[in-house]
Coordinates of C-alpha atoms in Angstrom, one line a residue:
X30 CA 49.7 -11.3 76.8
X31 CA 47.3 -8.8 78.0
X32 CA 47.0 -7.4 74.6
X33 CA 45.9 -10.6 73.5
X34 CA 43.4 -11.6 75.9
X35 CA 41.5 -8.1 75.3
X36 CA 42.1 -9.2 71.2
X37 CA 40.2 -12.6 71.6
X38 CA 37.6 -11.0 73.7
X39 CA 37.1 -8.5 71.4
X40 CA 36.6 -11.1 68.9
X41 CA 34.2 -13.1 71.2
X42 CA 31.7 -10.2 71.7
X43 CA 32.0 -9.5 68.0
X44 CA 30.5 -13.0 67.2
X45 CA 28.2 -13.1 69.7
X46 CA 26.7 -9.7 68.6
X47 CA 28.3 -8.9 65.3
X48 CA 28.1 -5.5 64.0
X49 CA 25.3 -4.7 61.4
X50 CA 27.6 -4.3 58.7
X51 CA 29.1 -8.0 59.3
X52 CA 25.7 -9.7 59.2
X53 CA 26.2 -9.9 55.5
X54 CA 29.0 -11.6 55.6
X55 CA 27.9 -13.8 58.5
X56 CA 25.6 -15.2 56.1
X57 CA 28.3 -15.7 53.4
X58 CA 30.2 -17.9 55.8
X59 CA 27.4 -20.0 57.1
X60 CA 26.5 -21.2 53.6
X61 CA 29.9 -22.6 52.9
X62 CA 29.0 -25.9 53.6
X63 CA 25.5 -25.3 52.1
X64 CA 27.6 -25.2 48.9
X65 CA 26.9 -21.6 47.2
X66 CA 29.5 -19.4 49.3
X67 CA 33.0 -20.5 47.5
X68 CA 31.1 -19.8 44.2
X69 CA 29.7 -16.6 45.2
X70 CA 33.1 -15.7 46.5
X71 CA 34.7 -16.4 42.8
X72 CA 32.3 -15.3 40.9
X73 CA 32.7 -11.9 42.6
X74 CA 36.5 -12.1 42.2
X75 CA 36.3 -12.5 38.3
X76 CA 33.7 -9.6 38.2
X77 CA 35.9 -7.3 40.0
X78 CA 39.4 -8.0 38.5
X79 CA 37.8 -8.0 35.3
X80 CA 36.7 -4.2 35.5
X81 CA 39.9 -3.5 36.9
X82 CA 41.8 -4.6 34.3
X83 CA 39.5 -3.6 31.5
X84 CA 39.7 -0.4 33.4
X85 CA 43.3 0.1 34.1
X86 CA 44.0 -0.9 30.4
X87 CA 41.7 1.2 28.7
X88 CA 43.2 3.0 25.8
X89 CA 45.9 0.5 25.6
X90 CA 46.3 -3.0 23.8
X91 CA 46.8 -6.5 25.5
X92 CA 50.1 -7.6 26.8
X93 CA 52.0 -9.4 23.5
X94 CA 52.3 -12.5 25.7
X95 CA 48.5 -12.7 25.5
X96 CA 48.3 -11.8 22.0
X97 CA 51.1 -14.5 21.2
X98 CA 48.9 -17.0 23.1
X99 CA 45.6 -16.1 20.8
X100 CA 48.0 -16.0 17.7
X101 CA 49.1 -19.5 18.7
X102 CA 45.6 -20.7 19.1
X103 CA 44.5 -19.9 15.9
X104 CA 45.6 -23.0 14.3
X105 CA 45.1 -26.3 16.5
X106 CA 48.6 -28.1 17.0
X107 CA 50.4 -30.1 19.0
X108 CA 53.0 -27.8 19.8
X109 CA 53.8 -24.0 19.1
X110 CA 57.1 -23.1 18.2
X111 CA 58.4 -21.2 22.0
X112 CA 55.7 -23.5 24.0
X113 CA 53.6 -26.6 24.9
X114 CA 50.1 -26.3 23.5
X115 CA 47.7 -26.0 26.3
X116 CA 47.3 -22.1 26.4
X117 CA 46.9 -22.1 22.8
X118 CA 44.3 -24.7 23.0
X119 CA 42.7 -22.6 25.3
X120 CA 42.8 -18.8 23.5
X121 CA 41.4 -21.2 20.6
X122 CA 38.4 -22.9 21.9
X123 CA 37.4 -19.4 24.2
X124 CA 37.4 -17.3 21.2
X125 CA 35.0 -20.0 19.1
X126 CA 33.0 -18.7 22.3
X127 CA 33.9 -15.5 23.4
X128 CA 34.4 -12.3 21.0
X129 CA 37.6 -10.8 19.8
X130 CA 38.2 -8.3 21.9
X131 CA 40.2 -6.7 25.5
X132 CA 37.3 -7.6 27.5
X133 CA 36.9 -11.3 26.6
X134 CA 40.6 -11.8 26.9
X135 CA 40.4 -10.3 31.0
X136 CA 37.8 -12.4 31.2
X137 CA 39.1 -15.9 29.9
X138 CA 42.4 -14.6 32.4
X139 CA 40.4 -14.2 35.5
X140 CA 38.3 -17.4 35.1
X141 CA 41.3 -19.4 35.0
X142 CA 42.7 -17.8 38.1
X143 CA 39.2 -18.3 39.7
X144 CA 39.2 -22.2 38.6
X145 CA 42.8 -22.3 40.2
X146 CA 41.5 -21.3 43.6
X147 CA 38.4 -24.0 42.8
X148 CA 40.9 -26.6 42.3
X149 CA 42.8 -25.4 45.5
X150 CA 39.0 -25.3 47.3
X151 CA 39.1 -29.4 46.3
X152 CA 42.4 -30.2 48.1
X153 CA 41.3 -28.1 51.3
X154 CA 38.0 -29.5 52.0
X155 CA 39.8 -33.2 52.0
X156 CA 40.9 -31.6 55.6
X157 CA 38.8 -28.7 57.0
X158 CA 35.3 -27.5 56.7
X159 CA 33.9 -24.0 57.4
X160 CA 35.6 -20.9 57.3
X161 CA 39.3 -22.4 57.3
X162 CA 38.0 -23.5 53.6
X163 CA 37.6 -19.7 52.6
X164 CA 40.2 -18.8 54.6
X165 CA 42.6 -20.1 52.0
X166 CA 41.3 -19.1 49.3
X167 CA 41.4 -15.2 50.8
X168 CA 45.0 -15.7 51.9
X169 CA 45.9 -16.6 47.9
X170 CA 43.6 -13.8 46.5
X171 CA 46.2 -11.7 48.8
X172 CA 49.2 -12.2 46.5
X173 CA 49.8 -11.2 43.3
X174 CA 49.1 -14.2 41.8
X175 CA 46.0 -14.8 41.2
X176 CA 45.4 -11.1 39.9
X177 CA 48.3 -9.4 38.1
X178 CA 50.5 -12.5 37.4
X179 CA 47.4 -14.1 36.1
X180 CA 46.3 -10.9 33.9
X181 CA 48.9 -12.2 31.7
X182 CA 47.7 -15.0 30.1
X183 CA 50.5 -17.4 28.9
X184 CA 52.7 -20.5 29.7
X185 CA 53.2 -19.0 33.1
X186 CA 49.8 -18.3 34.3
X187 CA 48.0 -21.4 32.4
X188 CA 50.0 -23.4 35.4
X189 CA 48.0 -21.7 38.0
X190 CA 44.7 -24.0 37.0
X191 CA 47.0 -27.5 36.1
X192 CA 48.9 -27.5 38.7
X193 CA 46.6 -27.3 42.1
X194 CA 44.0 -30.0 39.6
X195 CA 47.2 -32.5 39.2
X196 CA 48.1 -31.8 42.8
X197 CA 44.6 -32.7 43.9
X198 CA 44.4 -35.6 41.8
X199 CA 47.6 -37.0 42.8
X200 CA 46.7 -36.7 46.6
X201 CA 43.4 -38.9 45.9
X202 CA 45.8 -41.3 44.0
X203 CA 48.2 -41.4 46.5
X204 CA 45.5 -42.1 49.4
X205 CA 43.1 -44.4 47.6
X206 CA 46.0 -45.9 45.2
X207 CA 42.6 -47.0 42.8
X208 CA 43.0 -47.2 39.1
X209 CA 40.3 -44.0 38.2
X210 CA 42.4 -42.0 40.4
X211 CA 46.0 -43.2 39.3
X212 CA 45.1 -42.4 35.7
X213 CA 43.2 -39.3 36.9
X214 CA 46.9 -38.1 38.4
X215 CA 48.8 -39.3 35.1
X216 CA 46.7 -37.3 33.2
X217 CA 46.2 -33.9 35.1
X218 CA 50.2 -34.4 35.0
X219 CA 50.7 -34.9 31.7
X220 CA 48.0 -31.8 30.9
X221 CA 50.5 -29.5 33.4
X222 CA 53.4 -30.2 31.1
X223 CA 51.6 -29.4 28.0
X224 CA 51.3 -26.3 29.7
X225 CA 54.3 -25.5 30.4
X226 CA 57.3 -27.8 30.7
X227 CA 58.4 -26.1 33.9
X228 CA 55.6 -28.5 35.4
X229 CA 58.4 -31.1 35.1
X230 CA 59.5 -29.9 38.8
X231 CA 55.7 -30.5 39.9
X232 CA 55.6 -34.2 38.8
X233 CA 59.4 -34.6 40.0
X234 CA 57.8 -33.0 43.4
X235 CA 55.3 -36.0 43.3
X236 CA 57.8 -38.5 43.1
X237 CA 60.0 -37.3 46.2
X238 CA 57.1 -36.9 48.2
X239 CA 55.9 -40.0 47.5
X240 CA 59.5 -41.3 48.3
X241 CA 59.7 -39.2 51.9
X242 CA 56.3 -40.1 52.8
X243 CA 55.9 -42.8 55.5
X244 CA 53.4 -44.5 53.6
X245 CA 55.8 -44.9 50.5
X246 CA 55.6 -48.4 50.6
X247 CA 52.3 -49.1 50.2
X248 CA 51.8 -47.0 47.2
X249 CA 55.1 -48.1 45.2
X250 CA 53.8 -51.5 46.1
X251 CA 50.3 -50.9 44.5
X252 CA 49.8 -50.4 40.5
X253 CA 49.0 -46.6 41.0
X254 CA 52.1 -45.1 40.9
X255 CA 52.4 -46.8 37.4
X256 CA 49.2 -46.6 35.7
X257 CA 50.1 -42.5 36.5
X258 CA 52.9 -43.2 34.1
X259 CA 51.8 -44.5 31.7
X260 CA 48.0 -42.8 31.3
X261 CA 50.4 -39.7 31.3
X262 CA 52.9 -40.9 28.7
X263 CA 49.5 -41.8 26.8
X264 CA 48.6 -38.5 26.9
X265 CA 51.5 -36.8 26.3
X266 CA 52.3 -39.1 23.0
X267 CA 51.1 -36.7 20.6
X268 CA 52.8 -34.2 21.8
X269 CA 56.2 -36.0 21.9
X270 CA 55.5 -37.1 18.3
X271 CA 55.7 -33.4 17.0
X272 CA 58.4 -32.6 19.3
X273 CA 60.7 -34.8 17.2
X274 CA 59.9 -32.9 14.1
X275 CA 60.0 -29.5 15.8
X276 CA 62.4 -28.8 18.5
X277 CA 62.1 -25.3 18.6
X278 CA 60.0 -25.3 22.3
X279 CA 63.0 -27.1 23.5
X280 CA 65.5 -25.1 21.9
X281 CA 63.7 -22.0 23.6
X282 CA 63.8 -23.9 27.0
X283 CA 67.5 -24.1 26.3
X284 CA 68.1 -20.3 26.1
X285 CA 67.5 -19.8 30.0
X286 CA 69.9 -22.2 30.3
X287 CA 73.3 -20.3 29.9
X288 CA 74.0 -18.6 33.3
X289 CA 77.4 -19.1 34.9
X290 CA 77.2 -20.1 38.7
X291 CA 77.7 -17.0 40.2
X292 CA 74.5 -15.9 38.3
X293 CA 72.4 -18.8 38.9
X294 CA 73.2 -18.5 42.7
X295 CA 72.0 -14.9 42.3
X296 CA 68.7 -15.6 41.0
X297 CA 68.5 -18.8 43.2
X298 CA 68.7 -16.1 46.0
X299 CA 66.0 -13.4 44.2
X300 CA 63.6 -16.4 43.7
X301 CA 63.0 -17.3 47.1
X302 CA 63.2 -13.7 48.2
X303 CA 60.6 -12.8 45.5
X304 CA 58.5 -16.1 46.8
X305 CA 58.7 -14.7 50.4
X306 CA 57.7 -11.3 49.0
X307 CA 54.3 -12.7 47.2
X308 CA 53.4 -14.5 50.5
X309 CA 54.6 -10.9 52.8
X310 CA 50.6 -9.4 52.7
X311 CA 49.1 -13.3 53.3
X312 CA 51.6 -14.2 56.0
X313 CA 51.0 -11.2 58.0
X314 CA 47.6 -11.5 57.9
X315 CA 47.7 -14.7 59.0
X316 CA 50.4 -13.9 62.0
X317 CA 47.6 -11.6 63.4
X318 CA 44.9 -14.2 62.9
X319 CA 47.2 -16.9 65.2
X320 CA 48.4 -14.8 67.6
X321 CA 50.1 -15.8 70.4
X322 CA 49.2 -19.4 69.1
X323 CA 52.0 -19.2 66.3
X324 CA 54.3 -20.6 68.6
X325 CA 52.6 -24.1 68.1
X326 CA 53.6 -23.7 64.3
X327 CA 56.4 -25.9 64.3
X328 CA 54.7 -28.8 66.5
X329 CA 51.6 -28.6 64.1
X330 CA 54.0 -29.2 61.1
X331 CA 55.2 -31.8 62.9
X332 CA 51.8 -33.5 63.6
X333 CA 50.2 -33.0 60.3
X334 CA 48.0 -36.0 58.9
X335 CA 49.2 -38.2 56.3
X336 CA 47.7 -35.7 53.1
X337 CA 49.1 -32.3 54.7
X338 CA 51.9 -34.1 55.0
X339 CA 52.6 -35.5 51.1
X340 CA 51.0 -32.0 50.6
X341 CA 53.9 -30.5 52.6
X342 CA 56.6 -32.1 50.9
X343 CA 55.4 -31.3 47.3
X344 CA 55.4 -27.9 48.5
X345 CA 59.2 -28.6 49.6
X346 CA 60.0 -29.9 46.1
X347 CA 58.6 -27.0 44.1
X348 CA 60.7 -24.9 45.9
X349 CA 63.8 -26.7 46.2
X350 CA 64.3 -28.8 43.1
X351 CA 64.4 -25.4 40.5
X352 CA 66.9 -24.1 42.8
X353 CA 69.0 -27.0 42.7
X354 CA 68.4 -27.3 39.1
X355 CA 69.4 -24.1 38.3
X356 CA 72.6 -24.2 40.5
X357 CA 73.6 -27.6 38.9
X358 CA 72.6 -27.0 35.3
X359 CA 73.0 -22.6 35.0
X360 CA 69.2 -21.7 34.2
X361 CA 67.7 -18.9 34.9
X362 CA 65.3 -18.9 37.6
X363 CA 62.9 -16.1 38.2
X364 CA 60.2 -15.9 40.6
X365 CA 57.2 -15.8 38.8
X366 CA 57.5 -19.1 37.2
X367 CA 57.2 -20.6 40.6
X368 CA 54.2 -18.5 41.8
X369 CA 51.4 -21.4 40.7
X370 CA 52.8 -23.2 43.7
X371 CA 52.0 -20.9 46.4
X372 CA 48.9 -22.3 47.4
X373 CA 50.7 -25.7 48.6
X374 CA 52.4 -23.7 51.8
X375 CA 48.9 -21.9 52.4
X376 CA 46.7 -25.1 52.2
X377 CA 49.3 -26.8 54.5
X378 CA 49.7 -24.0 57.0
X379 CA 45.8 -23.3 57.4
X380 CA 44.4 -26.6 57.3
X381 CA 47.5 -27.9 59.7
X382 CA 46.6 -25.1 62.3
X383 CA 44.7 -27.3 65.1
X384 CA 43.0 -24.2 66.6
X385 CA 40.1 -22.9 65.3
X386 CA 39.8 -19.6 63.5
X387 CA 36.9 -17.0 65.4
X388 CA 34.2 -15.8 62.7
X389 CA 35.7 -12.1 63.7
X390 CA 39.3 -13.0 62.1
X391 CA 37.6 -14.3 58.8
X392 CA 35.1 -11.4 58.5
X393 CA 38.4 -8.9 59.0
X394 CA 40.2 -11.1 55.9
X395 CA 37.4 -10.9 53.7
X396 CA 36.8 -7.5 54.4
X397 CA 40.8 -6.6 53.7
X398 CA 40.4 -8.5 50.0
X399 CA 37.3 -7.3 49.3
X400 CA 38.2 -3.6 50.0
X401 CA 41.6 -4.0 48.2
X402 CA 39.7 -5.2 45.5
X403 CA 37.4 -2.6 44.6
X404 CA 39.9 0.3 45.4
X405 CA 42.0 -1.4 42.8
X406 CA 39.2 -1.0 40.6
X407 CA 37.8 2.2 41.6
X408 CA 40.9 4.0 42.5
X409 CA 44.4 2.2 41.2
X410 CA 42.9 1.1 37.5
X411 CA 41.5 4.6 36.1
X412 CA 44.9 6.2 37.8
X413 CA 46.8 3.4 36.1
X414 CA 45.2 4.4 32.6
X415 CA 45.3 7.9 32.5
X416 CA 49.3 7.5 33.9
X417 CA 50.4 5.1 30.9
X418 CA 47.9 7.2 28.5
X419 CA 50.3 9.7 28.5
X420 CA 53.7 7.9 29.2
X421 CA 53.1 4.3 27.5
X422 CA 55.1 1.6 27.6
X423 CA 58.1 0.0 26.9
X424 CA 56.7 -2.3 24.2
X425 CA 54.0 0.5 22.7
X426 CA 50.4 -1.3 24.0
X427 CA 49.1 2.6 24.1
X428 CA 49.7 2.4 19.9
X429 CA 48.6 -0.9 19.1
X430 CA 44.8 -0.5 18.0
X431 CA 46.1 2.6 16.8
X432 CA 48.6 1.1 14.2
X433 CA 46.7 -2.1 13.7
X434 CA 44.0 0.4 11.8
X435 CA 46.1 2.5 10.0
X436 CA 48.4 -0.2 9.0
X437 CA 45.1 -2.4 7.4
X438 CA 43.8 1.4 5.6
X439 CA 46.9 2.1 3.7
X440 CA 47.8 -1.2 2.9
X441 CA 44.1 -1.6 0.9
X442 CA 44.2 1.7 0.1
X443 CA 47.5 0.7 -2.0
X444 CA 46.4 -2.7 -3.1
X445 CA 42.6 -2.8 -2.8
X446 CA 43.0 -6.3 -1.0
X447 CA 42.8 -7.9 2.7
X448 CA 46.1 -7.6 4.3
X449 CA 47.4 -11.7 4.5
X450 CA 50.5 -11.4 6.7
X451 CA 52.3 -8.7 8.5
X452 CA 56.1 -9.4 10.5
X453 CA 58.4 -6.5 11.8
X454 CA 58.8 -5.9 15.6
X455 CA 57.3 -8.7 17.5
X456 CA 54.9 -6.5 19.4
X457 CA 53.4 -4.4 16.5
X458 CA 53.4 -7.7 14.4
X459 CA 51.7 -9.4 17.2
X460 CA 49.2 -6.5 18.0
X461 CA 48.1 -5.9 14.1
X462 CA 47.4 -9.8 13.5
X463 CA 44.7 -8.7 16.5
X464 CA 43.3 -5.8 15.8
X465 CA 43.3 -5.3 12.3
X466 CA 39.8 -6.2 10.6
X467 CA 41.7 -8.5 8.4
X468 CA 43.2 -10.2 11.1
X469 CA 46.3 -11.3 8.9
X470 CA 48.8 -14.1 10.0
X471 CA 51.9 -13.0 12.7
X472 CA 55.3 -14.1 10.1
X473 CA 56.3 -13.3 7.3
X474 CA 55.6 -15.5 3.6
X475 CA 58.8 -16.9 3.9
X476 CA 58.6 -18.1 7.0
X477 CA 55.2 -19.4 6.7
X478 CA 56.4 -21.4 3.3
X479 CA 58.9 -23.0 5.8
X480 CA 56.4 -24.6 8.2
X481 CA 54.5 -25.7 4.4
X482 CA 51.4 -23.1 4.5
X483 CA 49.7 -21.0 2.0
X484 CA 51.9 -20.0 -0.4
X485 CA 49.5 -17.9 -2.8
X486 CA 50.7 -15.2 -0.6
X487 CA 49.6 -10.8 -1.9
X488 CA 52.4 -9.6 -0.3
X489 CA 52.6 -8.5 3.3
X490 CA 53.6 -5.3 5.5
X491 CA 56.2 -4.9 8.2
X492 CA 56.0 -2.5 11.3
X493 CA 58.5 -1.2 13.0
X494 CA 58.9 2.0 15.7
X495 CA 61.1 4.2 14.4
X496 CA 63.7 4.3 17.0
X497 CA 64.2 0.7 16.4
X498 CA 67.1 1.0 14.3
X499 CA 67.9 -2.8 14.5
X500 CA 64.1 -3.8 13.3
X501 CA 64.0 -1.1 10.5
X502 CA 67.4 -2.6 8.7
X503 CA 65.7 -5.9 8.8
X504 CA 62.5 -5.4 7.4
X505 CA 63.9 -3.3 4.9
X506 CA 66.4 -5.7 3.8
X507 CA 63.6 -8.6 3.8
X508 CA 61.3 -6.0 1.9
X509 CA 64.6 -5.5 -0.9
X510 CA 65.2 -9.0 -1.1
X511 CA 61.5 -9.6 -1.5
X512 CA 60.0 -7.4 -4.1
X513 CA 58.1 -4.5 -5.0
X514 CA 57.8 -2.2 -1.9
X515 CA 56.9 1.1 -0.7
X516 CA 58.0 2.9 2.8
X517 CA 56.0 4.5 4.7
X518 CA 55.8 6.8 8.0
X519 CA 52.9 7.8 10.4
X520 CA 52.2 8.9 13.4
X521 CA 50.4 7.5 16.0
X522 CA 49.2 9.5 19.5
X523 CA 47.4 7.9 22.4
X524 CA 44.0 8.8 23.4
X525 CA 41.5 8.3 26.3
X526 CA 38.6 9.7 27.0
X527 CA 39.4 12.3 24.9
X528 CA 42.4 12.8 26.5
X529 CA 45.3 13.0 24.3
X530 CA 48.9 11.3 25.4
X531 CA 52.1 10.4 23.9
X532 CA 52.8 9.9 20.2
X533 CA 55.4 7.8 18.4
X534 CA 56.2 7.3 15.1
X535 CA 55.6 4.0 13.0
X536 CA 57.4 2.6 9.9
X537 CA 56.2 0.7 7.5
X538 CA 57.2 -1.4 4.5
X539 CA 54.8 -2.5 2.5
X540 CA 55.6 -5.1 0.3
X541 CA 53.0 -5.4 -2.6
X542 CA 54.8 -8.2 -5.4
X543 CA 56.8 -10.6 -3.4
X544 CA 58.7 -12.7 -5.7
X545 CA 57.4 -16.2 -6.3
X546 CA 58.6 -18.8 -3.3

């Protein structure tokens, strides 16, 4: 008790004759309400995790989840054959913008994690003002989310944006239960399914809170509930459409479903551990913060207002209903398709405290992110870079630019023409289509005559490693069945700075007369 009283005084003095190096941040905090802090506070979170990454990655190629999501966006569809279309949509319409290159694509990945915590910024000023507001959003840049899970652009990390917009937009349904609003919530639904259809658990999340809320009557009752529906049918029409035709997304969705229940208990168990690990850094932070005044958490959660407390529940259902799904129907269930829905516990646990927080305690947060940030980027990233330089990875991103160039040069120094499509292992495949000048299409000719495109095809080149036994009999016996083709070998070492790092071999067959489709 003692130990606390001298905390809070220490506090007290602290406002009441702050530091020199925490008028700064003073400042910050008072222009919250003024409007120009949140941004301020974002825009500096994309500028720093963008160095880091570009940083930490240097010398290496993008992860093939994000090259798959740029590959997918290169043609405007409905549907992609392993996803929804959103993050392909996206990679599209930034790269009309942005250039082709690492850079652009950290970049495009930190703005959407940086519009997530805007979105999340919307819900918690519909309860608190002040610092509480940034409070939240310091507590999420704590977990990995919104920086390493994010890094990764793809069906995963598109969810971090949709799904705190449908969220807010279903909250403003639910409490003004007016037609802009209701069709506002059907659509930012429907747009978190075209991300990913994990979202599925979101919009089921809606529903039971809606159903456990004490006010469940009065919004069943009113036309809101079902103009959601159907605006979010409406915009999910097209998509549903090319589903019929194409059910490979589904059939994808399908392969995580195949555990036995002994295994679907186990990763029930490792998803809420690896939830609880995420939160670990936020939730001690914020145990400091309350104090002796944690005690009060349970009758806070029981006195939360009527939009902490749909807010609450949702939270509840993204949690629970995967874990039930997965038990019931054997699907695979690991953490970090769940992380998107972190900010529901924060928002409710932050905005439901009824105490308020001393300018000291959110001076300390911000100082904690802030100086995690840029050791990340001054420290962790070049270590990071100069460590894989010369040890790689599993799935060969030190190599990529590396092959991508080499691959292009012999393949028009053989034929004397742009290189049109190039297969093989899905990584090298993927990475080539990228960085090669020619930027030729990820699949093979046959497959591509399949799906009924371009079939005045020049032949096409497939990469493999060479201690990939299992792609190297493929492409060979594609390359056989297909026509005229030469194999090839070369080397390729990874370099930074002028340091040099590890080397591995590639394989190529280069098919230069494929037989007529």
């Amino acid at each position: 008790m003692f130990h606390g009283f001298a905390f809070s005084t220490v506090a007290e003095r602290s406002d009441c004759h702050p530091a020199a190096w925490r008028r700064p941040f003073l400042r910050w905090l008072d222009g919250i309400e003024a409007g120009w802090a949140v941004p301020l506070l974002l825009v500096c979170f994309v500028a720093v995790w963008t160095a880091y990454l570009s940083i930490a990655y240097a010398g290496a190629g993008l992860h093939p989840d994000v090259i798959e999501t740029w590959t997918f966006g290169r043609q405007f569809a409905w549907g992609y054959d392993k996803h929804p279309p959103l993050m392909g949509w996206i990679a599209g319409a930034w790269t009309a913008v942005f250039p082709l290159s690492d850079w652009s694509f950290h970049l495009m990945a930190m703005t959407n994690a940086a519009l997530a915590l805007w979105f999340v910024d919307l819900i918690s000023r519909r309860f608190v003002v002040g610092d509480k507001r940034v409070i939240v959003l310091l507590l999420l840049m704590l977990t990995p989310a919104y920086q390493f899970h994010a890094q990764r652009f793809n069906a995963n990390s598109v969810q971090l944006a949709t799904w705190p917009l449908a969220t807010y937009c279903f909250l403003r349904a639910f409490e003004t239960r007016t037609m802009p609003w209701a069709a506002a919530a059907g659509l930012t639904a429907a747009l978190a399914l075209l991300g990913k259809y994990y979202s599925i658990f979101l919009v089921m999340s809606f529903a039971f809170a809606a159903m456990a809320h004490p006010q469940r009557r009065a919004y069943f009752t009113s036309a809101s509930p079902w103009i959601s529906t159907a605006a979010g049918l409406a915009a999910l029409s097209m998509h549903l459409d090319w589903l019929v035709g194409h059910d490979a997304p589904i059939q994808h969705a399908l392969m995580h479903a195949r555990s036995t229940l002994a295994t679907s208990s186990r990763d029930s168990l490792f998803f809420l551990l690896g939830l609880a690990a995420a939160m670990a850094v936020p939730a001690a932070t914020w145990l400091i913060v309350a104090g002796a005044r944690i005690r009060s958490f349970t009758t806070e959660m029981a006195a939360l207002n009527g939009g902490l407390r749909l807010l609450s529940y949702i939270a509840i259902g993204t949690v629970g209903l995967p874990v039930i799904n997965a038990l019931i129907m054997g699907t695979d269930l690991p953490s970090l398709w769940a992380l998107q829905g972190l900010f529901l516990f924060v928002v409710v646990i932050v905005c439901g405290a009824g105490y308020p927080i001393a300018r000291f305690h959110t001076v300390n947060i911000a100082v904690l992110t802030a100086g995690i940030a840029v050791l990340a980027a001054i420290v962790a990233a070049p270590l990071h870079a100069f460590y894989r330089n010369r040890h790689g990875y599993e799935e060969g991103r030190t190599f990529y630019q590396q092959t991508a160039r080499e691959a292009t040069r012999q393949w028009r120094e053989l034929t004397g023409k742009p290189l049109e499509h190039v297969g093989g292992t899905e990584s090298l495949a993927l990475a080539t289509a990228f960085y090669s000048a020619d930027h030729p299409a990820y699949g093979l000719p046959v497959s591509i005559h399949k799906t009924g495109a371009d079939s005045g095809s020049e032949g096409w080149i497939s990469l493999c490693f060479r201690d990939q036994a299992d792609c190297i009999g493929a492409a060979e016996a594609a390359a056989a069945r297909s026509g005229t083709y030469v194999k090839r070998e070369f080397a390729v070492q990874a370099r930074l700075l002028g340091w040099t790092g590890c080397k591995r071999t590639v394989v190529a067959f280069l098919v230069t007369r494929p037989k007529e489709p």
